[in-house]
PDB file of C-alpha atoms in Angstrom:
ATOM      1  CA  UNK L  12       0.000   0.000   0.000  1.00 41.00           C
ATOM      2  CA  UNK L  13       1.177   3.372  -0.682  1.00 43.00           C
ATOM      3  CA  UNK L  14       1.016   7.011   1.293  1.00 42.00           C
ATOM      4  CA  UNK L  15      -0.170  10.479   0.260  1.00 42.00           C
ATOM      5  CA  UNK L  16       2.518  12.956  -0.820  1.00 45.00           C
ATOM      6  CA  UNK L  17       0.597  15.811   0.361  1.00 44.00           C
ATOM      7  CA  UNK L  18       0.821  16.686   3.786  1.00 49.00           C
ATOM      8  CA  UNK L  19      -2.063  18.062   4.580  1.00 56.00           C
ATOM      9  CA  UNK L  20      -3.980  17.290   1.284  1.00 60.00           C
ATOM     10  CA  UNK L  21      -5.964  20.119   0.480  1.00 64.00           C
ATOM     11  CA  UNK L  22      -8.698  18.337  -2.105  1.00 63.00           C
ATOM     12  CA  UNK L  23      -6.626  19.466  -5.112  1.00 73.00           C
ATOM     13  CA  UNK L  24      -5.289  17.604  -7.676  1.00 74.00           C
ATOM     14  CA  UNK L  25      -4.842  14.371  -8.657  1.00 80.00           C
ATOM     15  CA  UNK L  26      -3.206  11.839  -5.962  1.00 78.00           C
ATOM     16  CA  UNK L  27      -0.345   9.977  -6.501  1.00 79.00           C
ATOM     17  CA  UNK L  28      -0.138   6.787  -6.223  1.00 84.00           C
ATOM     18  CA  UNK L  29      -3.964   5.985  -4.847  1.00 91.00           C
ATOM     19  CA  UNK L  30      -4.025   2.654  -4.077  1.00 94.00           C
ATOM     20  CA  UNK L  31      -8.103   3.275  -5.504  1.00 96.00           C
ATOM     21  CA  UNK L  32     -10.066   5.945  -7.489  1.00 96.00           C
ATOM     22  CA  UNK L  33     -13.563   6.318  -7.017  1.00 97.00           C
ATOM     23  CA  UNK L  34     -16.346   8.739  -8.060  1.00 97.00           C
ATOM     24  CA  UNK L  35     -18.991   9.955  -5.614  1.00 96.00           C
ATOM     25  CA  UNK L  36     -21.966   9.828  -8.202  1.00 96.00           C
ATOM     26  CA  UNK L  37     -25.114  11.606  -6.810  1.00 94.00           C
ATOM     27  CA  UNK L  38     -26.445  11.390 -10.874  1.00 94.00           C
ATOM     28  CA  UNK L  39     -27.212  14.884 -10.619  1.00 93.00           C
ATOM     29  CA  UNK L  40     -25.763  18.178 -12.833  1.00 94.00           C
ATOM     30  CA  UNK L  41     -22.133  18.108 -11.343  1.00 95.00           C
ATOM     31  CA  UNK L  42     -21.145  14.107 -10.451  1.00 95.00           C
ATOM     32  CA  UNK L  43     -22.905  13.822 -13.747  1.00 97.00           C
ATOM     33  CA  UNK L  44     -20.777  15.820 -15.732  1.00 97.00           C
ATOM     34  CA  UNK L  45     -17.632  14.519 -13.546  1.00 96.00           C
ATOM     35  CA  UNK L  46     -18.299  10.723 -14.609  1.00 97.00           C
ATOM     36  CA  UNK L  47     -19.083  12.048 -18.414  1.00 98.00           C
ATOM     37  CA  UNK L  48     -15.638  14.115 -18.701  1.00 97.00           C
ATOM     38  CA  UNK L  49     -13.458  11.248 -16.732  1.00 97.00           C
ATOM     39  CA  UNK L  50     -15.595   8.511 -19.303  1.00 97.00           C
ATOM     40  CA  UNK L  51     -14.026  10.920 -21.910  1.00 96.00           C
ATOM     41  CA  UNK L  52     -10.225  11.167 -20.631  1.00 94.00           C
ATOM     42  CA  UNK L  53     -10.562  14.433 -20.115  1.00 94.00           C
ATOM     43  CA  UNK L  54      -9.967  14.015 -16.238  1.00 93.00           C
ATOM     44  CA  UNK L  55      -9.123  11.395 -13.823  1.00 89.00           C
ATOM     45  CA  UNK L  56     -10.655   8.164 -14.986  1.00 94.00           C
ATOM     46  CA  UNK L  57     -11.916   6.197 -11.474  1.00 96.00           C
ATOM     47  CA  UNK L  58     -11.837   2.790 -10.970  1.00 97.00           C
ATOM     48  CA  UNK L  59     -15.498   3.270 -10.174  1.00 97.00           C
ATOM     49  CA  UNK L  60     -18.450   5.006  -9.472  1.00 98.00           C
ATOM     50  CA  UNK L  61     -20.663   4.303  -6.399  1.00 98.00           C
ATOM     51  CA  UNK L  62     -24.249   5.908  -6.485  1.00 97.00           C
ATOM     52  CA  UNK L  63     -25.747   5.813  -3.044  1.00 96.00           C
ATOM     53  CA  UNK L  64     -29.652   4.997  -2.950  1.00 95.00           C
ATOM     54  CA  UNK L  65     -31.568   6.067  -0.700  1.00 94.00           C
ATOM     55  CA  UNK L  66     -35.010   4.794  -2.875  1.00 95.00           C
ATOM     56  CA  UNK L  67     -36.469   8.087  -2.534  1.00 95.00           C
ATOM     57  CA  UNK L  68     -35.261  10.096  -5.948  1.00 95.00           C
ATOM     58  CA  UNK L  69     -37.600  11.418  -8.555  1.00 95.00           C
ATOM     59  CA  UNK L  70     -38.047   8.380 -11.075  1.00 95.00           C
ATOM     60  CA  UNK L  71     -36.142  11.322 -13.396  1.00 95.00           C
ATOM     61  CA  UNK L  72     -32.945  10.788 -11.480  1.00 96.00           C
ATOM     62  CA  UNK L  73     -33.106   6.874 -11.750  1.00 97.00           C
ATOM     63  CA  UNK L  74     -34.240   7.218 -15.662  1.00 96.00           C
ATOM     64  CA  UNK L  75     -31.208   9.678 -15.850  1.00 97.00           C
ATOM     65  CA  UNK L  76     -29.054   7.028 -14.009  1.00 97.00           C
ATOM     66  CA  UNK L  77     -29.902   4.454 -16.104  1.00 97.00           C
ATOM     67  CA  UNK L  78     -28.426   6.110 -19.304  1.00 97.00           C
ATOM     68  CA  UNK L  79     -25.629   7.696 -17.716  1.00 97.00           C
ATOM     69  CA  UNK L  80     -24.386   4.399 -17.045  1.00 97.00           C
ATOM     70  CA  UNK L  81     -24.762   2.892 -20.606  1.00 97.00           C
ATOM     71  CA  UNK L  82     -22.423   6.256 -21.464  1.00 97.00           C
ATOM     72  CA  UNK L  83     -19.416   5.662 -19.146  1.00 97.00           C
ATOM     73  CA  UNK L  84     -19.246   1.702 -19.159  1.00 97.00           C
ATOM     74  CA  UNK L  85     -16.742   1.243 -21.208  1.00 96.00           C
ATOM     75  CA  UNK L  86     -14.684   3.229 -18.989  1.00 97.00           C
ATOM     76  CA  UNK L  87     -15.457   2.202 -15.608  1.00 97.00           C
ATOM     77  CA  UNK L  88     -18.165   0.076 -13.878  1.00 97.00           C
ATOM     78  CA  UNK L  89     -20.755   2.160 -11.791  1.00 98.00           C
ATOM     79  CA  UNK L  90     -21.859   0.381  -8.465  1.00 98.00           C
ATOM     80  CA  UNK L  91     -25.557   1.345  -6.985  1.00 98.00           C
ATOM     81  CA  UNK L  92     -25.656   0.599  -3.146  1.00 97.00           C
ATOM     82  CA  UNK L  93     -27.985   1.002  -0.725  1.00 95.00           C
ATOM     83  CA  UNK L  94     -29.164   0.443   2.897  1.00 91.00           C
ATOM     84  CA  UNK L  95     -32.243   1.068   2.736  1.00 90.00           C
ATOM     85  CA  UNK L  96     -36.269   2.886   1.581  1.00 92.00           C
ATOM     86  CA  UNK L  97     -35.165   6.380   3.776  1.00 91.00           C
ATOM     87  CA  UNK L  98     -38.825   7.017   3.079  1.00 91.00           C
ATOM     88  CA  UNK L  99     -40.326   3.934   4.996  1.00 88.00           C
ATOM     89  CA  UNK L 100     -37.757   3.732   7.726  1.00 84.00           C
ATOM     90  CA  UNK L 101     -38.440   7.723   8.111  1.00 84.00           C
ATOM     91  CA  UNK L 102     -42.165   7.146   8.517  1.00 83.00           C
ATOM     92  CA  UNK L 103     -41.111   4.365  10.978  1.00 77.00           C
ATOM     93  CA  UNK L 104     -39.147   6.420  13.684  1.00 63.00           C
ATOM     94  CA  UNK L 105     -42.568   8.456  13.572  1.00 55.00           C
ATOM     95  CA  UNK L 106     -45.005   5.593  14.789  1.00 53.00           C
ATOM     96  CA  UNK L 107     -42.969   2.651  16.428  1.00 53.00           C
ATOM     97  CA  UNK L 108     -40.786   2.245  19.298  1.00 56.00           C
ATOM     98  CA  UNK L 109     -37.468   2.324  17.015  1.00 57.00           C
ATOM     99  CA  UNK L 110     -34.798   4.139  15.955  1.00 55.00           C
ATOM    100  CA  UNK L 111     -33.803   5.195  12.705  1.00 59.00           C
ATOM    101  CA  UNK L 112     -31.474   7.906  10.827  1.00 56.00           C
ATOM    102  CA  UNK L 113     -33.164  11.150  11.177  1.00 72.00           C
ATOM    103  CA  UNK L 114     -33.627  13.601   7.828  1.00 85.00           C
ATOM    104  CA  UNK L 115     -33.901  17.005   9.361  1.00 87.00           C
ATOM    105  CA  UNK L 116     -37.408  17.926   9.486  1.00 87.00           C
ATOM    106  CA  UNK L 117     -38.885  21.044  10.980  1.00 87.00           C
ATOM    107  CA  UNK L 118     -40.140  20.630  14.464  1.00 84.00           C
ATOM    108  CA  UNK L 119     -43.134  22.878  15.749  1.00 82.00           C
ATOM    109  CA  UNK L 120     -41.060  23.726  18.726  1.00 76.00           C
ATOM    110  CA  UNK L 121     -43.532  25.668  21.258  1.00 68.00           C
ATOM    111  CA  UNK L 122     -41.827  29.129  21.126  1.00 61.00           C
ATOM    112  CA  UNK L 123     -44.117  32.265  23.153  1.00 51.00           C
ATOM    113  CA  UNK L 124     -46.389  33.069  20.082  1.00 51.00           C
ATOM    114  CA  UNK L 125     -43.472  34.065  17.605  1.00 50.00           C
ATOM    115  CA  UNK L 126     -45.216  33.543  13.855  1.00 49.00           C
ATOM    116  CA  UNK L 127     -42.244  34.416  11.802  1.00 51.00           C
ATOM    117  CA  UNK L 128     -40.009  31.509  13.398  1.00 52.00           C
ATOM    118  CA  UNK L 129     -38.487  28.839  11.297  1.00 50.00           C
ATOM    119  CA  UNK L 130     -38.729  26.321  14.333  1.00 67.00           C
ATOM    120  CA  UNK L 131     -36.339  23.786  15.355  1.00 76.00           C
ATOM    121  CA  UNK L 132     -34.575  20.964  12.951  1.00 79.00           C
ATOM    122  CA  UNK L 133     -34.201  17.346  13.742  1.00 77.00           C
ATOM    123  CA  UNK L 134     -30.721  16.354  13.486  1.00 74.00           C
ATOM    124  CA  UNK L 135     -29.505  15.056   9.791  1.00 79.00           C
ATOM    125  CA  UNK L 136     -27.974  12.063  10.447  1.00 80.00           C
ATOM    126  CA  UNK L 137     -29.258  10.909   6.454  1.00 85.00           C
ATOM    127  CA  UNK L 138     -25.903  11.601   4.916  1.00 86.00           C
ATOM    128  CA  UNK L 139     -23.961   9.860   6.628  1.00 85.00           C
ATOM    129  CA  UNK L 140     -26.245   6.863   7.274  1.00 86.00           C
ATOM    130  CA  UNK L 141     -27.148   6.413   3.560  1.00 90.00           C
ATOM    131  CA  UNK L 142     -24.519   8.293   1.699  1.00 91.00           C
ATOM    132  CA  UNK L 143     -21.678   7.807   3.273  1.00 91.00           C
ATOM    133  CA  UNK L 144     -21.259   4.552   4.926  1.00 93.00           C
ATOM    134  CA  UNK L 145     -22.909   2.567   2.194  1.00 95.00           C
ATOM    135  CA  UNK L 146     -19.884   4.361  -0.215  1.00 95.00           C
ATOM    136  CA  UNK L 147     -17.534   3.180   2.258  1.00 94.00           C
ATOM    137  CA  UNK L 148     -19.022  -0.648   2.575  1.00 95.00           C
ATOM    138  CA  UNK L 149     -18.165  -0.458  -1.210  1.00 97.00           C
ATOM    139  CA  UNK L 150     -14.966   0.995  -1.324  1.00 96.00           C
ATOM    140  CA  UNK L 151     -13.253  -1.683   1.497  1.00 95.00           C
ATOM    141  CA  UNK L 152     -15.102  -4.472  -0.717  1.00 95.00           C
ATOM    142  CA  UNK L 153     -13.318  -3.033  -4.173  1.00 97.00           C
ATOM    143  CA  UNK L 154     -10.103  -2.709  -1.500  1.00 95.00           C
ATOM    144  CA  UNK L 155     -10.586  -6.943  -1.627  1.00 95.00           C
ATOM    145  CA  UNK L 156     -11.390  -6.079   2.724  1.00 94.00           C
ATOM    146  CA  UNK L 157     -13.938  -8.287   4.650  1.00 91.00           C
ATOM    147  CA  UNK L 158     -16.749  -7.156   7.146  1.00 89.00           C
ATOM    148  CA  UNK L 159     -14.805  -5.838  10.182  1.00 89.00           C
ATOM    149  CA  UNK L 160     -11.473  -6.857   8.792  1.00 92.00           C
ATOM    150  CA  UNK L 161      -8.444  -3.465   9.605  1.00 91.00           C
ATOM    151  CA  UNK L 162      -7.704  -0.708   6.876  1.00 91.00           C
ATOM    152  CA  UNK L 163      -4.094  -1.608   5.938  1.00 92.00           C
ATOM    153  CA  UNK L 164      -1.566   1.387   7.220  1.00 91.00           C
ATOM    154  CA  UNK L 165      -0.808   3.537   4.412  1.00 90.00           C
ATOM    155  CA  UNK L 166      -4.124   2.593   2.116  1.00 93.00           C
ATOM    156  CA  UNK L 167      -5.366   5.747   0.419  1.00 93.00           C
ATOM    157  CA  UNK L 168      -8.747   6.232  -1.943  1.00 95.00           C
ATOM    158  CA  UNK L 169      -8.951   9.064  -3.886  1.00 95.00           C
ATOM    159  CA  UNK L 170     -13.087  10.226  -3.735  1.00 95.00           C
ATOM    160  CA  UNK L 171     -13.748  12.711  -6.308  1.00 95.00           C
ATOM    161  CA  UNK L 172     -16.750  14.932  -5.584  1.00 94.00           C
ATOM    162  CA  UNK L 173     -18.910  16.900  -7.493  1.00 93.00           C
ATOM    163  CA  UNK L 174     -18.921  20.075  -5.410  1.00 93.00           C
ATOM    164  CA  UNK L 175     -18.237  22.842  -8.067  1.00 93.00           C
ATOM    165  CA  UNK L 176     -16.647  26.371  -8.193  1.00 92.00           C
ATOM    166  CA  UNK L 177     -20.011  27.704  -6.974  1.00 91.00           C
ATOM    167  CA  UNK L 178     -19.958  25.679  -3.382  1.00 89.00           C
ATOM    168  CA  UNK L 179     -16.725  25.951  -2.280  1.00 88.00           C
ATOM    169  CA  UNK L 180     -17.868  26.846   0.806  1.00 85.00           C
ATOM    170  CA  UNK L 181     -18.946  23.214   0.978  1.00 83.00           C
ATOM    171  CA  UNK L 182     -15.268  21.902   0.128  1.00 83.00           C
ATOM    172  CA  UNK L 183     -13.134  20.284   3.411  1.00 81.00           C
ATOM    173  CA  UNK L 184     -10.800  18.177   5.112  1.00 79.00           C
ATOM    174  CA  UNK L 185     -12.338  14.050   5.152  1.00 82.00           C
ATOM    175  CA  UNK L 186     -12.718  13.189   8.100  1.00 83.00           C
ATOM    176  CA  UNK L 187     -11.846   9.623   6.815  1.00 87.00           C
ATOM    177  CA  UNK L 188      -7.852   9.222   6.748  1.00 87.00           C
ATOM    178  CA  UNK L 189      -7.801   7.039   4.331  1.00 91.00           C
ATOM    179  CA  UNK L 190     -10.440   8.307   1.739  1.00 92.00           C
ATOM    180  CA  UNK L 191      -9.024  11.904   1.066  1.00 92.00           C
ATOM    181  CA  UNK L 192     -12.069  14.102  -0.792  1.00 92.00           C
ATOM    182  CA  UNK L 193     -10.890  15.404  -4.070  1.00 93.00           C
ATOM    183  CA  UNK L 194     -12.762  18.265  -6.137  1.00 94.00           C
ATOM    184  CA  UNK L 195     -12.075  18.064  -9.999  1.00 94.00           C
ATOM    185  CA  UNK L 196     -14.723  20.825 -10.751  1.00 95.00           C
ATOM    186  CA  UNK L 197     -13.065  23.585  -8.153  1.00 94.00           C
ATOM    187  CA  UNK L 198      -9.495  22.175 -10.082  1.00 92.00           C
ATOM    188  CA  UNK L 199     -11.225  23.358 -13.435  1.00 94.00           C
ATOM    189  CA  UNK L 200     -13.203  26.679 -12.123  1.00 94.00           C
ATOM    190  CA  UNK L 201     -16.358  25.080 -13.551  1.00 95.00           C
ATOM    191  CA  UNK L 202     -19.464  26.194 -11.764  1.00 95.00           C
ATOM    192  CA  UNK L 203     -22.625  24.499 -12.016  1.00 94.00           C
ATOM    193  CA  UNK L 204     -23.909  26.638 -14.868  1.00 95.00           C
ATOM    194  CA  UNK L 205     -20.414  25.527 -16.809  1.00 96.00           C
ATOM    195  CA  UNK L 206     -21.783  22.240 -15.913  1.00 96.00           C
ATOM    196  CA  UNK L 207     -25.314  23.041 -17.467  1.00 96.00           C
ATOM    197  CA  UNK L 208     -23.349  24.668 -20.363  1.00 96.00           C
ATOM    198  CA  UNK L 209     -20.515  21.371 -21.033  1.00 97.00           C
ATOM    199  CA  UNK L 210     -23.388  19.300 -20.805  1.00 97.00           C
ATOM    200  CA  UNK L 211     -26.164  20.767 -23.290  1.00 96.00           C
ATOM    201  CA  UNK L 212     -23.095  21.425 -25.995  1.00 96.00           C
ATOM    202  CA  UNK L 213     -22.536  17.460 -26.487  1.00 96.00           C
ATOM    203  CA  UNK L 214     -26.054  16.032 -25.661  1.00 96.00           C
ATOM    204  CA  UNK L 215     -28.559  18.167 -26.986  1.00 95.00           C
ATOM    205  CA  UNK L 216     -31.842  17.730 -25.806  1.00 92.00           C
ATOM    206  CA  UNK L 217     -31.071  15.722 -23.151  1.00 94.00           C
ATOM    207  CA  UNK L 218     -32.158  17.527 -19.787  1.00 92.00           C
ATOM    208  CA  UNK L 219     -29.357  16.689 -16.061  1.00 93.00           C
ATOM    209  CA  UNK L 220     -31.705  15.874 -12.939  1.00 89.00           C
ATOM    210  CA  UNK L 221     -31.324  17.734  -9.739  1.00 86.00           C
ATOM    211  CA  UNK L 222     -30.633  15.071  -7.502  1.00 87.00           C
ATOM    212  CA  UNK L 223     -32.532  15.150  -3.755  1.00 89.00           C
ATOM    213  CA  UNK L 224     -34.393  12.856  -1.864  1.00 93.00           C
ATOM    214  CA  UNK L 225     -38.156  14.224  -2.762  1.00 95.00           C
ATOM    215  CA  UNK L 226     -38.890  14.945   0.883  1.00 93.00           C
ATOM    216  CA  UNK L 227     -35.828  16.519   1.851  1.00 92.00           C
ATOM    217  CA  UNK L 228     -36.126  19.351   3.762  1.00 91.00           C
ATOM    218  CA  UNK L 229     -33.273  21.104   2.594  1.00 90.00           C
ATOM    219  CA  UNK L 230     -35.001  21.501  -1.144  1.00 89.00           C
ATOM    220  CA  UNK L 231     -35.521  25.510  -2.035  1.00 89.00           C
ATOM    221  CA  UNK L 232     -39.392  26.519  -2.951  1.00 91.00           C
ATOM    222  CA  UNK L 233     -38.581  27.075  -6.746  1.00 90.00           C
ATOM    223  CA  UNK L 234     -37.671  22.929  -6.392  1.00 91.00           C
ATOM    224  CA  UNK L 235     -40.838  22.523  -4.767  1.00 91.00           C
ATOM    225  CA  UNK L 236     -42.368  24.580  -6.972  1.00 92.00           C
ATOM    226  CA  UNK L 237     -41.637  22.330  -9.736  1.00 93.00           C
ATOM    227  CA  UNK L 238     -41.953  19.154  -8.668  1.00 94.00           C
ATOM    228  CA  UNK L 239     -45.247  20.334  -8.039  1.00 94.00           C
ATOM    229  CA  UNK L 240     -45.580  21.387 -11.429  1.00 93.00           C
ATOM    230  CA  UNK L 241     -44.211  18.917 -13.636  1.00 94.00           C
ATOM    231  CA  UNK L 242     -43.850  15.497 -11.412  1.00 95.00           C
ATOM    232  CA  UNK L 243     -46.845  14.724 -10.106  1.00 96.00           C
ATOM    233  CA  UNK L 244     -46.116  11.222  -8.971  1.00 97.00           C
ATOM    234  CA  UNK L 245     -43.059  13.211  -6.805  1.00 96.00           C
ATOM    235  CA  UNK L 246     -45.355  16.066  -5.953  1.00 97.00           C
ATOM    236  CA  UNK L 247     -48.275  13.192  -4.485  1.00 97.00           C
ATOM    237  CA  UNK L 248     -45.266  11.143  -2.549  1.00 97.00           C
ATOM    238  CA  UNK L 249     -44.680  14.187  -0.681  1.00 96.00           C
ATOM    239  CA  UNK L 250     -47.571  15.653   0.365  1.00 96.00           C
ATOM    240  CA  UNK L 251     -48.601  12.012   1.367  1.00 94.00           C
ATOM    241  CA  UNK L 252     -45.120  12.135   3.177  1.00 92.00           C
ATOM    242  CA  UNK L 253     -45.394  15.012   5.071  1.00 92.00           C
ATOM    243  CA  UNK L 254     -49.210  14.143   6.115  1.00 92.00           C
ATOM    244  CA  UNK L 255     -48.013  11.055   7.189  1.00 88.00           C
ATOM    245  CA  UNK L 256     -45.058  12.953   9.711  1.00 86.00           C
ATOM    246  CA  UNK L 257     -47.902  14.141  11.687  1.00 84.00           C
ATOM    247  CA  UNK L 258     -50.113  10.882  11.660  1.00 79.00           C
ATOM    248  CA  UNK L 259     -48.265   9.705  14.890  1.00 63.00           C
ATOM    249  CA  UNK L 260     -46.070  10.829  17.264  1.00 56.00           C
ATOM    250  CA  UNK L 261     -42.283  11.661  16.477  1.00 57.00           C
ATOM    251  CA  UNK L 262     -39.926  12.036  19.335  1.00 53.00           C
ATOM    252  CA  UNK L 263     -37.480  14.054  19.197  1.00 48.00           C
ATOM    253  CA  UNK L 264     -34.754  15.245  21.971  1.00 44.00           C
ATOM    254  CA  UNK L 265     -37.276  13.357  24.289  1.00 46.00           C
ATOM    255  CA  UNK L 266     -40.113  15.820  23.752  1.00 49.00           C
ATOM    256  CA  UNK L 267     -43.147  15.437  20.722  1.00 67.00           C
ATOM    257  CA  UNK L 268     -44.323  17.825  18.311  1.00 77.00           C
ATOM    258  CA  UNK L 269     -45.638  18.528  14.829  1.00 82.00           C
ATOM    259  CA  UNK L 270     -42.829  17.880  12.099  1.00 85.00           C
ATOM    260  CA  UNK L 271     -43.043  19.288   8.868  1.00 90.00           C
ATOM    261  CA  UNK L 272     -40.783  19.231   5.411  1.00 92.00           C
ATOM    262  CA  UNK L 273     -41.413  23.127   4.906  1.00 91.00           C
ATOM    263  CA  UNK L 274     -39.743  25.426   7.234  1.00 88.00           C
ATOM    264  CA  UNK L 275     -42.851  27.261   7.151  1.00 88.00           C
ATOM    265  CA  UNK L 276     -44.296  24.238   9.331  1.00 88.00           C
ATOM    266  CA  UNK L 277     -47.460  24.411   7.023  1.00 90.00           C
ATOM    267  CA  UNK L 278     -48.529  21.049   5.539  1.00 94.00           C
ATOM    268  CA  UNK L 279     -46.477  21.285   2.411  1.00 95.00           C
ATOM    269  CA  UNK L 280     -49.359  21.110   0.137  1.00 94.00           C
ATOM    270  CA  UNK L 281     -51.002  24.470   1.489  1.00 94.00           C
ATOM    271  CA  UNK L 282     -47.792  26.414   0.922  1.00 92.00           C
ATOM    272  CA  UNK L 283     -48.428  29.037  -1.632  1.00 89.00           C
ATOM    273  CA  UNK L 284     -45.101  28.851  -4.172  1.00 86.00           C
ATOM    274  CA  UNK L 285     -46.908  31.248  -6.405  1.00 79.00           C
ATOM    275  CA  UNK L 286     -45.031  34.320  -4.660  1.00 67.00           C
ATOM    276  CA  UNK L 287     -41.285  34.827  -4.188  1.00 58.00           C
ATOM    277  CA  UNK L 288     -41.136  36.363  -0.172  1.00 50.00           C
ATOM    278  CA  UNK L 289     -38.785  36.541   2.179  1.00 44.00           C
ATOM    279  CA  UNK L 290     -39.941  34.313   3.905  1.00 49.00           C
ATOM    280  CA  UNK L 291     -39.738  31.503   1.148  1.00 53.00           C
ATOM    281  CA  UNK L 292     -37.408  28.467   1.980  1.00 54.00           C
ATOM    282  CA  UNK L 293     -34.022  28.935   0.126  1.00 52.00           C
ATOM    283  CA  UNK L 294     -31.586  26.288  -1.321  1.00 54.00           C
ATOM    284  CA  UNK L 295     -29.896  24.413   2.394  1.00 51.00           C
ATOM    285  CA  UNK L 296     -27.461  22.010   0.396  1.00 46.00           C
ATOM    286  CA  UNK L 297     -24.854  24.168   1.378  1.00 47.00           C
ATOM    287  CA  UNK L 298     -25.735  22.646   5.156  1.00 47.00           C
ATOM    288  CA  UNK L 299     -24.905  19.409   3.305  1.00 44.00           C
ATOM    289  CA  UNK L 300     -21.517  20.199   3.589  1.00 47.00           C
ATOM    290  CA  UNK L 301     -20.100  15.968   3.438  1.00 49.00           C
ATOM    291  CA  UNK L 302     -20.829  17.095  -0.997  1.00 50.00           C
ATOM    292  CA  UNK L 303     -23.098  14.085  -1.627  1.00 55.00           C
ATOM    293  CA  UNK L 304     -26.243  15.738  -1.952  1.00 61.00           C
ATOM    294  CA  UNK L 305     -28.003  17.587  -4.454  1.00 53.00           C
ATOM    295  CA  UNK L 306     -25.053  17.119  -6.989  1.00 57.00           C
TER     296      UNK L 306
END
């Protein structure tokens, strides 16, 4: 096994001698584009690409997947993994005596009659839970490691991530020694709309997904918006979602109130969208700061 040459590594550039490249692939604009330019030699080709499921996408992220895949095989394999519906085993923590990874819903925290309050969150433990550790699982099994068997000293993987120019705020240190994030887009100065733009020149008419659990709390209104718009099937699975939230009892930090995907703590399908306010739920990927979601 070999050792990084950069002391500290600061998610820059390509490292030498990985003992294993792999590709973060969220099948949205930016890991998109990342697996389409590495397919093409124009960056870093991985060894592979692991998409974490969490079996709660818009069927347009999983159509998208499909054919992204059939476009970079002949480069590199791409691995789907999974743990887990996040959806059912959400619902679950909310009406049995079990726990499960929380996605950070709003809580209707009894504050002294303050209506412009965005409430409390429930901790997001949803990245790491299905994003992360399912990635890892893969990586040690493409490493040739059993269940519970020691990292080798010295094993590095480089994990390219498709946080671009954009969100650099979201860029940082791993906090995994041996699986050192790397950020091909930030390398390039490509932002998101580059993305958009690299993209559209050499598929026309082909459309990139944005990809997000449906009932993730962190999605902006114009997402909502849309989805209510043009994916109804989406659209129905939330509202039936967040209805569902408040059809038992969810404890949370010991105490039990409403929960809600809108920060607005209004059942999401009586939130007006038709308006842009100030008090409209923005974009919170940049919370997200691990760079698995929403790219």
């Amino acid at each position: 096994m070999t050792t990084i040459t950069r002391q500290p590594y600061n998610g820059l550039g390509e490292i030498e001698d990985a003992d294993l490249t792999i590709l973060s692939l969220g099948a949205g604009v930016q890991s998109s584009v990342l697996a389409l330019m590495a397919a093409s030699g124009l960056i870093t080709k991985p060894d592979a690409a692991i998409f974490a499921d969490t079996q709660w996408e818009p069927q347009g992220v999983y159509d998208h997947l499909d054919w992204l895949e059939n476009e970079v095989k002949h480069a590199f394999p791409v691995y789907r993994v999974t743990i887990g519906d996040i959806r059912a085993r959400s619902l679950e923590t909310t009406t049995e005596d079990k726990w499960r990874p929380s996605i950070p819903v709003f809580i209707d925290t009894p504050i002294d009659n303050v209506s412009d309050k965005a409430g409390a969150m429930a901790p997001r433990q949803c990245t790491a839970q299905y994003k992360i550790l399912p990635i890892q699982k893969k990586t040690r099994e493409l490493l040739g490691l059993k269940p519970r068997q020691r990292m080798p000293k010295g094993t590095i993987v480089e994990n390219m991530q498709g946080i671009s120019l954009d969100e650099i705020y979201r860029m940082k240190q791993s906090r995994i020694q041996w699986m050192p994030s790397r950020y091909p887009l930030i390398e390039m100065k490509m932002s998101r709309w580059d993305c958009q733009l690299w993209f559209e020149e050499r598929y026309p008419g082909r459309k990139l997904q944005k990809s997000a659990c449906i009932g993730c709390p962190y999605q902006a209104d114009r997402n909502w918006k849309e989805m209510k718009k043009n994916d109804p099937v989406s659209w129905a699975d939330l509202v039936d979602f967040d209805h569902s939230l408040r059809s038992g009892e969810r404890n949370v930090f010991g105490m039990k109130f409403p929960a809600y995907v809108h920060k607005s703590m209004t059942p999401i399908d009586q939130v007006d969208f038709s308006t842009e306010t100030d008090n409209g739920q923005l974009d919170m990927f940049g919370e997200e700061c691990e760079g698995m979601c929403g790219v």
